[in-house]
mmCIF file of C-alpha atoms in Angstrom:
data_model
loop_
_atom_site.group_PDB
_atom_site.id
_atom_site.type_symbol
_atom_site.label_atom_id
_atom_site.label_comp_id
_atom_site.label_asym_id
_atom_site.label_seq_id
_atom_site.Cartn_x
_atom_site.Cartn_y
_atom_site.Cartn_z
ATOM 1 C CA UNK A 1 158.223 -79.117 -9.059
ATOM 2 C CA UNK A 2 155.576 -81.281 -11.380
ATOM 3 C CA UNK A 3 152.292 -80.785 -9.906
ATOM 4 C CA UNK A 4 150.619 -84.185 -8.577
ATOM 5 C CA UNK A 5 146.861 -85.146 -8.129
ATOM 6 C CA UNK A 6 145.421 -85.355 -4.710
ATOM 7 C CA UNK A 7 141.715 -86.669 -3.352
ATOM 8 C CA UNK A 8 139.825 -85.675 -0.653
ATOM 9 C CA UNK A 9 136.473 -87.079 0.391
ATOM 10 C CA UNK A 10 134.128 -85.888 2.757
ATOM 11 C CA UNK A 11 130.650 -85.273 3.229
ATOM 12 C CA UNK A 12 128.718 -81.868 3.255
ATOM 13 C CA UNK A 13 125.249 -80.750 2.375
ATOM 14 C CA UNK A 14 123.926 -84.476 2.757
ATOM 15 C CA UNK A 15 126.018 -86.027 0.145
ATOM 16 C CA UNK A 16 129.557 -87.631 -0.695
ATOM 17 C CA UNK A 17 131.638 -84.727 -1.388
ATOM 18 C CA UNK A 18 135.306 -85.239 -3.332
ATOM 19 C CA UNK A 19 137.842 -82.105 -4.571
ATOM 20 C CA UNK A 20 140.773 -83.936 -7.143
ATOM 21 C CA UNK A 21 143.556 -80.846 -6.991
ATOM 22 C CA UNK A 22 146.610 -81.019 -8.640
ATOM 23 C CA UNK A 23 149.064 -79.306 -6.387
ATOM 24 C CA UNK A 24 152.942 -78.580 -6.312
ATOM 25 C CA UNK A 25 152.618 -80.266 -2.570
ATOM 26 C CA UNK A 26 150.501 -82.203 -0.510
ATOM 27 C CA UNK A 27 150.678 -78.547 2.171
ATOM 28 C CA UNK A 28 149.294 -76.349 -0.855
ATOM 29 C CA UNK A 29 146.482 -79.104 -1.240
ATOM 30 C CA UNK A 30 145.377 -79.504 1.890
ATOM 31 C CA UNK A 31 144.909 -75.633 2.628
ATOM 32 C CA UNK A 32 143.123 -75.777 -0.913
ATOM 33 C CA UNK A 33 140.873 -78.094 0.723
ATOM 34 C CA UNK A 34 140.349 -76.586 3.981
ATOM 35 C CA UNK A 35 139.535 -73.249 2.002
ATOM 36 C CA UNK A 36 137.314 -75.449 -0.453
ATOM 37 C CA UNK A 37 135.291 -76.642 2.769
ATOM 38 C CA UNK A 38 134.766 -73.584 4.385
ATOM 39 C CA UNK A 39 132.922 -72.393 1.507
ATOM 40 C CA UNK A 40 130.858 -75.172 1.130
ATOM 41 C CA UNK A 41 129.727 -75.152 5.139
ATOM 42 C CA UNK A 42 129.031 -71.327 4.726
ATOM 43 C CA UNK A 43 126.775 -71.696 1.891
ATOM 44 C CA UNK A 44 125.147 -75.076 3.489
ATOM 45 C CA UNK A 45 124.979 -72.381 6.818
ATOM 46 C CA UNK A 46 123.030 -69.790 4.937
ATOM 47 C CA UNK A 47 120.725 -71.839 2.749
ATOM 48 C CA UNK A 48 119.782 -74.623 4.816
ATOM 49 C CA UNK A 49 115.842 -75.042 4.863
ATOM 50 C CA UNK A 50 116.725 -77.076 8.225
ATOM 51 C CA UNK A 51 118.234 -74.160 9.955
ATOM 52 C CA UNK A 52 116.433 -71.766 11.655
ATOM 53 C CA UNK A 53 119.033 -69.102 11.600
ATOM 54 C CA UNK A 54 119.323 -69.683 8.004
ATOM 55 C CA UNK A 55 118.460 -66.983 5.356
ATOM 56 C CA UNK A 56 115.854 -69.775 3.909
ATOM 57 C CA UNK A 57 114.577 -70.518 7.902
ATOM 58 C CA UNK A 58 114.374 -66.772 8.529
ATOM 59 C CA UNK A 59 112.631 -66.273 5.210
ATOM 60 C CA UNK A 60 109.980 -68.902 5.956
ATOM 61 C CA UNK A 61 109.288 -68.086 9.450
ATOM 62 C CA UNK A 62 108.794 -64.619 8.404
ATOM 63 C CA UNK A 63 105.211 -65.825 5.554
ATOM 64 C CA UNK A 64 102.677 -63.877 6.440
ATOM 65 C CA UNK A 65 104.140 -61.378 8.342
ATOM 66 C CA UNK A 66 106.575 -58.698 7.130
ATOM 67 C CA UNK A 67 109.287 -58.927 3.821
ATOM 68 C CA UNK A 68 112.594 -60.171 4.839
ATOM 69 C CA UNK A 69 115.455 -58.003 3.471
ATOM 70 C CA UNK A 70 117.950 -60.187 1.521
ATOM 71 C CA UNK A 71 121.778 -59.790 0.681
ATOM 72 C CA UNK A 72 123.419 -59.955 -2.289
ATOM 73 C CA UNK A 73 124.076 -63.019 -3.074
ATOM 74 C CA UNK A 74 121.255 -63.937 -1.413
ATOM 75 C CA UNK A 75 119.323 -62.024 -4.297
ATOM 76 C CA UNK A 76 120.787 -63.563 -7.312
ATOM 77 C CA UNK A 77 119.817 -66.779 -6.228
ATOM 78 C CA UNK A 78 116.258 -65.778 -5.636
ATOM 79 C CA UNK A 79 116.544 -64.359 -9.449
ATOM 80 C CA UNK A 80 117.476 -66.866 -10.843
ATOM 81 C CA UNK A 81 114.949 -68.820 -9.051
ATOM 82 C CA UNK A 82 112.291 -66.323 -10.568
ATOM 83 C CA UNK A 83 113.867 -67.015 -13.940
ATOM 84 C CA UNK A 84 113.624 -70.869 -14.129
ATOM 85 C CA UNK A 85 110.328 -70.397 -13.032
ATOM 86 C CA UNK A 86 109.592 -68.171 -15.862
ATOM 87 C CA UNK A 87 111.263 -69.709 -18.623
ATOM 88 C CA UNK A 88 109.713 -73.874 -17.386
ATOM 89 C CA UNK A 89 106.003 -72.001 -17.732
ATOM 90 C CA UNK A 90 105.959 -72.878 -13.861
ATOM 91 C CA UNK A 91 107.236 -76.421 -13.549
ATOM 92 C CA UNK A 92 110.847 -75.112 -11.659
ATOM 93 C CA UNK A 93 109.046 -73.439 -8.558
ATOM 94 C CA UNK A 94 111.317 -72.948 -5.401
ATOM 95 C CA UNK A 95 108.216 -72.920 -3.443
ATOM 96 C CA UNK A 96 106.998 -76.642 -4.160
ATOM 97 C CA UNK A 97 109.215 -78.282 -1.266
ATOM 98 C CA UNK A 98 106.252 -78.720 0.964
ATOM 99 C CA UNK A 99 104.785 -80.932 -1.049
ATOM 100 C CA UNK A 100 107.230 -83.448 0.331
ATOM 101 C CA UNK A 101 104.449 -83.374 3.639
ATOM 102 C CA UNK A 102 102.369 -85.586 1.195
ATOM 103 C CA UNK A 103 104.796 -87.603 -0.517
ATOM 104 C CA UNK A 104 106.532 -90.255 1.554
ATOM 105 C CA UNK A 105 108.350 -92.517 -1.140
ATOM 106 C CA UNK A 106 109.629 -95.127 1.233
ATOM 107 C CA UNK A 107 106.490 -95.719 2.661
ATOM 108 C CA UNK A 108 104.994 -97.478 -0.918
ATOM 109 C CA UNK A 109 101.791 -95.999 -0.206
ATOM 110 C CA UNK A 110 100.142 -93.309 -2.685
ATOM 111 C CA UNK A 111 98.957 -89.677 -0.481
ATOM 112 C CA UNK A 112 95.259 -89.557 -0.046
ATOM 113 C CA UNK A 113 94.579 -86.300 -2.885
ATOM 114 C CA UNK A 114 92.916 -84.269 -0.023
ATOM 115 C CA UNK A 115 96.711 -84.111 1.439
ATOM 116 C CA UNK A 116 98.320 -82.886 -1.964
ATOM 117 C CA UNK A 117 95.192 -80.671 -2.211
ATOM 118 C CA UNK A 118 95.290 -78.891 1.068
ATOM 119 C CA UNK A 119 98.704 -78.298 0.239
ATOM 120 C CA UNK A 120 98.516 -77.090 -3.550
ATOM 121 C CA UNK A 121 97.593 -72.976 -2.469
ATOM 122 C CA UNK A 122 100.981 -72.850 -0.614
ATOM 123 C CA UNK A 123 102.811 -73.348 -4.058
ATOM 124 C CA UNK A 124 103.372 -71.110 -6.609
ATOM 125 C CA UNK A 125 106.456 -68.676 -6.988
ATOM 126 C CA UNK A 126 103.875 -66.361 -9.161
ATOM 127 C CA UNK A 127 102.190 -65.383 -5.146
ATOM 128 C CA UNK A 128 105.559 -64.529 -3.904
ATOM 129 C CA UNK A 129 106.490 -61.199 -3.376
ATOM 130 C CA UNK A 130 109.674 -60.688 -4.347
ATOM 131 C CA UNK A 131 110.736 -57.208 -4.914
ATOM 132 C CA UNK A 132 114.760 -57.192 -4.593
ATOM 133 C CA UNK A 133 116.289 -56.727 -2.456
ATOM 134 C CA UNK A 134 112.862 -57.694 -0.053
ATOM 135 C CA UNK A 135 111.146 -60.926 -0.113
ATOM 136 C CA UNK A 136 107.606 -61.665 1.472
ATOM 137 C CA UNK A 137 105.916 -64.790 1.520
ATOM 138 C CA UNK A 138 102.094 -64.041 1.338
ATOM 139 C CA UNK A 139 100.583 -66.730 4.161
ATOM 140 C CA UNK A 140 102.202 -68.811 6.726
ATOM 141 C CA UNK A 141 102.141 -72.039 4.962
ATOM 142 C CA UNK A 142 104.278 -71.238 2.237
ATOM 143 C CA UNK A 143 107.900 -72.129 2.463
ATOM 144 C CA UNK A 144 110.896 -71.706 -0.177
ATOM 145 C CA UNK A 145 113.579 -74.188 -0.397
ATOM 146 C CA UNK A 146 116.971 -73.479 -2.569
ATOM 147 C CA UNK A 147 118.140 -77.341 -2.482
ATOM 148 C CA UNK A 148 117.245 -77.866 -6.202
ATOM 149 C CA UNK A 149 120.321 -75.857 -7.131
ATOM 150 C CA UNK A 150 122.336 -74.575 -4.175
ATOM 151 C CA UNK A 151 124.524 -77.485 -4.250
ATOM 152 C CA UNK A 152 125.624 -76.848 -8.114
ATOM 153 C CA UNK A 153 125.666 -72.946 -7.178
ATOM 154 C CA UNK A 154 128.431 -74.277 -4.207
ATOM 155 C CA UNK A 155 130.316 -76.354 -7.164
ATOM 156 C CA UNK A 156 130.540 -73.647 -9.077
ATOM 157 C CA UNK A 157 131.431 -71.709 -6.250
ATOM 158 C CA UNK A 158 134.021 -73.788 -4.664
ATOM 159 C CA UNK A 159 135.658 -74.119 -8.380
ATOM 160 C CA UNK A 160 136.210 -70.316 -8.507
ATOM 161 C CA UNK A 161 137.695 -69.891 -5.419
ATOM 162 C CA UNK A 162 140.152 -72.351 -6.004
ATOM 163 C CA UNK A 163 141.444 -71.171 -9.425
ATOM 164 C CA UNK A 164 141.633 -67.359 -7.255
ATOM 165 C CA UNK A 165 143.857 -69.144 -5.378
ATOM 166 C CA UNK A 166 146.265 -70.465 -7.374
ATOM 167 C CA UNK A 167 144.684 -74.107 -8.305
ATOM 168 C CA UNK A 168 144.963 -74.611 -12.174
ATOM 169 C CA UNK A 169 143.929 -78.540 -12.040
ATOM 170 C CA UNK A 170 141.086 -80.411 -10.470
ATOM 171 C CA UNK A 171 137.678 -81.002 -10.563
ATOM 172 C CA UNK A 172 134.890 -80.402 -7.279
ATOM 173 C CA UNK A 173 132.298 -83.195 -7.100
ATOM 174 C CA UNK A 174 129.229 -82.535 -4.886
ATOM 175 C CA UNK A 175 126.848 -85.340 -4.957
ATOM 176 C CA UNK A 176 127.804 -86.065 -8.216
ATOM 177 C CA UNK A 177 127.170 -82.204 -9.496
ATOM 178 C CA UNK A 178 130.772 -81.555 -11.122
ATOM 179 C CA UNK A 179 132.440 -78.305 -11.741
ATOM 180 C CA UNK A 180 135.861 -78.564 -13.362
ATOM 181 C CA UNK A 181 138.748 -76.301 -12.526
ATOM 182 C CA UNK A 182 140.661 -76.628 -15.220
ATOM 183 C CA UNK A 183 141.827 -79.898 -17.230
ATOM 184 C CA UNK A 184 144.967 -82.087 -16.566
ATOM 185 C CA UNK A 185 148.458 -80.547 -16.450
ATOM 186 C CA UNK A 186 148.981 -80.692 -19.758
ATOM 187 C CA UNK A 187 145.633 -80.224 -21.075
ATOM 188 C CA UNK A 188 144.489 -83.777 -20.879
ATOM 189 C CA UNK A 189 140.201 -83.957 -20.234
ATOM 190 C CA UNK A 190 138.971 -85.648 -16.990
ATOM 191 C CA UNK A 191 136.431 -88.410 -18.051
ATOM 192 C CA UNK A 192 133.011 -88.441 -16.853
ATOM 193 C CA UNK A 193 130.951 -91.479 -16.400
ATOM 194 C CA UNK A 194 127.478 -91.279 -17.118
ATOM 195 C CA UNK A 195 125.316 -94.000 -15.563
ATOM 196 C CA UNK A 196 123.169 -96.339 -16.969
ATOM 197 C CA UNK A 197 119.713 -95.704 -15.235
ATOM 198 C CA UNK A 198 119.243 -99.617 -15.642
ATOM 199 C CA UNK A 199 122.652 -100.401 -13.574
ATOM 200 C CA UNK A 200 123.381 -97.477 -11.831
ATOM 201 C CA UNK A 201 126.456 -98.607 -10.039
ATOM 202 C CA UNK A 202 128.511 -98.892 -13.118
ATOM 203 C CA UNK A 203 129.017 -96.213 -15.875
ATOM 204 C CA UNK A 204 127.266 -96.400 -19.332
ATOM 205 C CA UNK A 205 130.117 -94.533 -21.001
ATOM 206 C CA UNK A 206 132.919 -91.811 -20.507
ATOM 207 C CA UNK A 207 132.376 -88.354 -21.450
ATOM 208 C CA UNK A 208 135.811 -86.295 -22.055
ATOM 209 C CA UNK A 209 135.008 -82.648 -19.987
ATOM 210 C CA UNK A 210 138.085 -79.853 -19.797
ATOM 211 C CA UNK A 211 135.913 -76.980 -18.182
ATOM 212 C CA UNK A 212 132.216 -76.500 -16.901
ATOM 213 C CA UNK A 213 129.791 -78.019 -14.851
ATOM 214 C CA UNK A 214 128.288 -81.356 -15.262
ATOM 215 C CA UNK A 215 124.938 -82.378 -13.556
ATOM 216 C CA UNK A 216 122.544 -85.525 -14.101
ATOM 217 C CA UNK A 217 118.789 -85.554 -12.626
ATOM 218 C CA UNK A 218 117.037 -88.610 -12.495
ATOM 219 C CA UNK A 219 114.123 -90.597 -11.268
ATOM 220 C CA UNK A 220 115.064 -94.042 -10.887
ATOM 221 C CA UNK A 221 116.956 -93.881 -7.545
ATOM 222 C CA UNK A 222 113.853 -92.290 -5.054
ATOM 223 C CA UNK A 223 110.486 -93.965 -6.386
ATOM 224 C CA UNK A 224 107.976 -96.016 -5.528
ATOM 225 C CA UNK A 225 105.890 -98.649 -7.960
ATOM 226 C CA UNK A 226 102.219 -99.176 -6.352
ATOM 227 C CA UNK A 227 100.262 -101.752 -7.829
ATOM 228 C CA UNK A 228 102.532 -102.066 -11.028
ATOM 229 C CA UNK A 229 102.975 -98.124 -11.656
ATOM 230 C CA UNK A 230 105.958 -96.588 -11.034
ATOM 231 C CA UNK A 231 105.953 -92.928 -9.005
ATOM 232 C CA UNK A 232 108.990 -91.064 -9.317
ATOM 233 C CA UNK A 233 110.127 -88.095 -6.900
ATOM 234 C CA UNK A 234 109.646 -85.527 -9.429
ATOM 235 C CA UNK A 235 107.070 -84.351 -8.744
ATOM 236 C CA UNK A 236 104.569 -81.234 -10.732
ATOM 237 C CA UNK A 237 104.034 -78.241 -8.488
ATOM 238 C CA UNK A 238 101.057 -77.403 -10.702
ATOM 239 C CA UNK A 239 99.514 -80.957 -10.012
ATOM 240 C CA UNK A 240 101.577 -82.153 -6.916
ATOM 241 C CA UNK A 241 101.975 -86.007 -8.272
ATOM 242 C CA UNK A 242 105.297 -87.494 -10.128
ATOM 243 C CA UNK A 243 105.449 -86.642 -13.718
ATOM 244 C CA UNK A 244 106.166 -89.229 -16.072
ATOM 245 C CA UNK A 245 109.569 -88.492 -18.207
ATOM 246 C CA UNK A 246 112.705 -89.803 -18.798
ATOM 247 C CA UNK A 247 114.640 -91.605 -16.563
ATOM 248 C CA UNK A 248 117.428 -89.721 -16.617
ATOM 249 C CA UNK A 249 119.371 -86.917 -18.073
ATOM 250 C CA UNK A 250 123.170 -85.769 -17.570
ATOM 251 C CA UNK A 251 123.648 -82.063 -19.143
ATOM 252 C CA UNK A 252 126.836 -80.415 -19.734
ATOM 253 C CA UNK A 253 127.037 -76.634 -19.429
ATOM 254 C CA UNK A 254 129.615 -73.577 -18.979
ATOM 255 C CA UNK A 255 128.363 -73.616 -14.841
ATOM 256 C CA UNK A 256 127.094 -76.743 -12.772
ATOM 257 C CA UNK A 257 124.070 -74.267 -11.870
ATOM 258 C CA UNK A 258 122.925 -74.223 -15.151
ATOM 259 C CA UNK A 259 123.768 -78.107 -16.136
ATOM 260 C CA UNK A 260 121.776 -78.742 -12.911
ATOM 261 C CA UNK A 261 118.541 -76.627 -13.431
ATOM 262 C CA UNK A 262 118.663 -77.762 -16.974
ATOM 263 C CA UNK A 263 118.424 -81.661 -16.122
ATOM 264 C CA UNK A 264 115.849 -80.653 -13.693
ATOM 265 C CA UNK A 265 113.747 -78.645 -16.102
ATOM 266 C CA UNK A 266 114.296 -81.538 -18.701
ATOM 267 C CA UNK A 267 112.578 -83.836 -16.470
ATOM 268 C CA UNK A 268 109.629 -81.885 -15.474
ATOM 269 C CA UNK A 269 108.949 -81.330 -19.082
ATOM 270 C CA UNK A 270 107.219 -84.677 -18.817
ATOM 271 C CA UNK A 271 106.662 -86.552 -22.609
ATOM 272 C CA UNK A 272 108.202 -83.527 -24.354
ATOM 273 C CA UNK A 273 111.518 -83.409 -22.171
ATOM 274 C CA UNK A 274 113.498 -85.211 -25.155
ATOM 275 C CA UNK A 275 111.995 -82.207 -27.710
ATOM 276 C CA UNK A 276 112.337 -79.618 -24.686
ATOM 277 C CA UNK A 277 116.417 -80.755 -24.248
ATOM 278 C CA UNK A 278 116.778 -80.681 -27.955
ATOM 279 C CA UNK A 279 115.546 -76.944 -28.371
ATOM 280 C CA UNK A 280 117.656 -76.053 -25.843
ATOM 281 C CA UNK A 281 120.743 -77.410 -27.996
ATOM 282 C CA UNK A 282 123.166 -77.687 -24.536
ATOM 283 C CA UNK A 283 125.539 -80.980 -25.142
ATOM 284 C CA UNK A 284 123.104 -84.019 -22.933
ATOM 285 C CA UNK A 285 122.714 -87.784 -22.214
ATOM 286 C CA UNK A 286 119.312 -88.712 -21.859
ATOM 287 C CA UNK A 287 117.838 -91.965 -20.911
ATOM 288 C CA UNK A 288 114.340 -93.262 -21.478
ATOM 289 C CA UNK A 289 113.004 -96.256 -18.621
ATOM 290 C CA UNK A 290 114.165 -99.545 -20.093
ATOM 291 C CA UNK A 291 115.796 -97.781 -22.807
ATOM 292 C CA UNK A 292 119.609 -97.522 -23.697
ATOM 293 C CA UNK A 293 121.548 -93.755 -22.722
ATOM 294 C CA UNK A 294 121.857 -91.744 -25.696
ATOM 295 C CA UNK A 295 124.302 -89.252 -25.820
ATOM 296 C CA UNK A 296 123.747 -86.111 -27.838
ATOM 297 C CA UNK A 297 127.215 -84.112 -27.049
ATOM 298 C CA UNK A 298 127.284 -81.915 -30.310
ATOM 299 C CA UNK A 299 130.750 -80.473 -30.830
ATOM 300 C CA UNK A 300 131.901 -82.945 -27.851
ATOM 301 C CA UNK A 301 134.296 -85.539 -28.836
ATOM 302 C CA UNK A 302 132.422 -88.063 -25.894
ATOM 303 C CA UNK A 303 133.151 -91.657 -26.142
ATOM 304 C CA UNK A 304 129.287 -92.400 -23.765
ATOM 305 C CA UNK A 305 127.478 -94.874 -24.886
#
């Protein structure tokens, strides 16, 4: 029996969710799914910064008071946290969330400085004491949050568990954070769109992806302009204000995690994001405010723009 494509959307970890599986029956997809789910509500479980009984809520109520012990997985996340931090000189810092308290882009009004200043000493991953598999947070107002990469970690996730089990086809889309299971039956490449930052309900081009993880970061969707100068939410946990950089970048790596931290880093590289993604030499889109996407896919055969 020829294998045949089936959708399912849903919502999880406060996006639009969608798993494409090719399956030998609509039974075998469906349990796929179910199994695909359950993973993804576990991981949203543990790492929720909204949860108390979440490894994240017990690790924040526990600043300034004793280390919280960690598991496993719990600890590779945390170093790769420390290693992002490390290798962005500081601008990827898990510890930055709270400066959210300040920043209130729907409101179109700028923070007063004495906000973002009274909450600059709770940032900085460098205070953290994080000596595996224990984790202490040095005063009470710090907090760490794992949403600027949990979700691609759960892609990546979700994609392994489903080739363990037997899935050879499909692709796992979490808020637009892609990891692919494997290509067409037959080898064909799923096509990507990559939007235009300027029109960002329809695609700028189609990029042709067979295995991996796909993840864009951009600015132009949560922002504020205040008297004709444009904040975006990315904001620099050295300075606490928006950083001005590209409008968007889509990166294309072996895992979503690391397609996802890399767009991320990309942006917070401010002016030298462009020179920063070309260093890094991972296969990109990148798209300058106003300006047209340019695709640098190296070895990729990508019809994008």
């Amino acid at each position: 029996m020829s294998a045949r494509l089936q959708a399912f959307r849903f919502k999880a970890m406060g996006c639009p969710c969608a798993l494409q599986l090719y399956a030998e029956s609509p039974r075998r997809a469906r349990h796929w799914a179910a199994a695909a789910r359950g993973e993804i509500a576990r991981l949203e479980r543990k790492y929720s910064r909204y949860r108390g009984d979440s490894i994240v809520g017990r690790i924040n109520a526990g600043a300034g008071d004793a280390p919280v012990r960690v598991d496993p997985e719990t600890t590779s996340l945390l170093d790769y946290a420390e290693t992002c931090f490390r290798q962005s000189e500081g601008r990827f810092d898990i510890t930055s969330g709270i400066l959210r308290r300040a920043w209130d882009f729907r409101s179109e009004r700028l923070p007063h400085q004495d906000a973002i200043d009274a909450l600059l000493p709770h940032v900085g991953w460098q205070r953290v004491e994080w000596c595996a598999p224990e984790i202490r947070l040095p005063d009470t107002g710090m907090q760490i949050d794992l949403g600027g990469f949990v979700k691609e970690y759960a892609a990546d996730r979700v994609a392994q568990l489903l080739r363990e089990a037997g899935c050879q086809s499909g692709i796992v889309d979490l808020g637009g954070d892609l990891a692919v299971i494997g290509p067409h039956p037959g080898g064909a490449p799923w096509r990507v769109g990559v939007r235009d930052a300027n029109a960002p309900d329809r695609p700028a081009g189609l990029v042709p992806v067979t295995s991996g993880g796909v993840a864009t970061s951009g600015d132009y969707e949560r922002c504020m302009v205040v008297d004709g100068v444009r904040y975006g939410h990315v904001l620099d946990p050295r300075t606490g204000w928006p950083i001005e950089s590209l409008a968007s970048v889509t990166v294309f790596a072996s895992r979503c995690l690391i397609a996802g931290t890399a767009s991320t880093i990309a942006l917070l590289q401010g002016e030298s994001a462009a020179r920063w993604l070309d260093d890094l030499g991972l296969p990109h889109t990148r798209q300058a405010h106003g300006g047209p996407v340019e695709a640098h896919l190296g070895d990729t055969s990508a019809d994008a723009a």
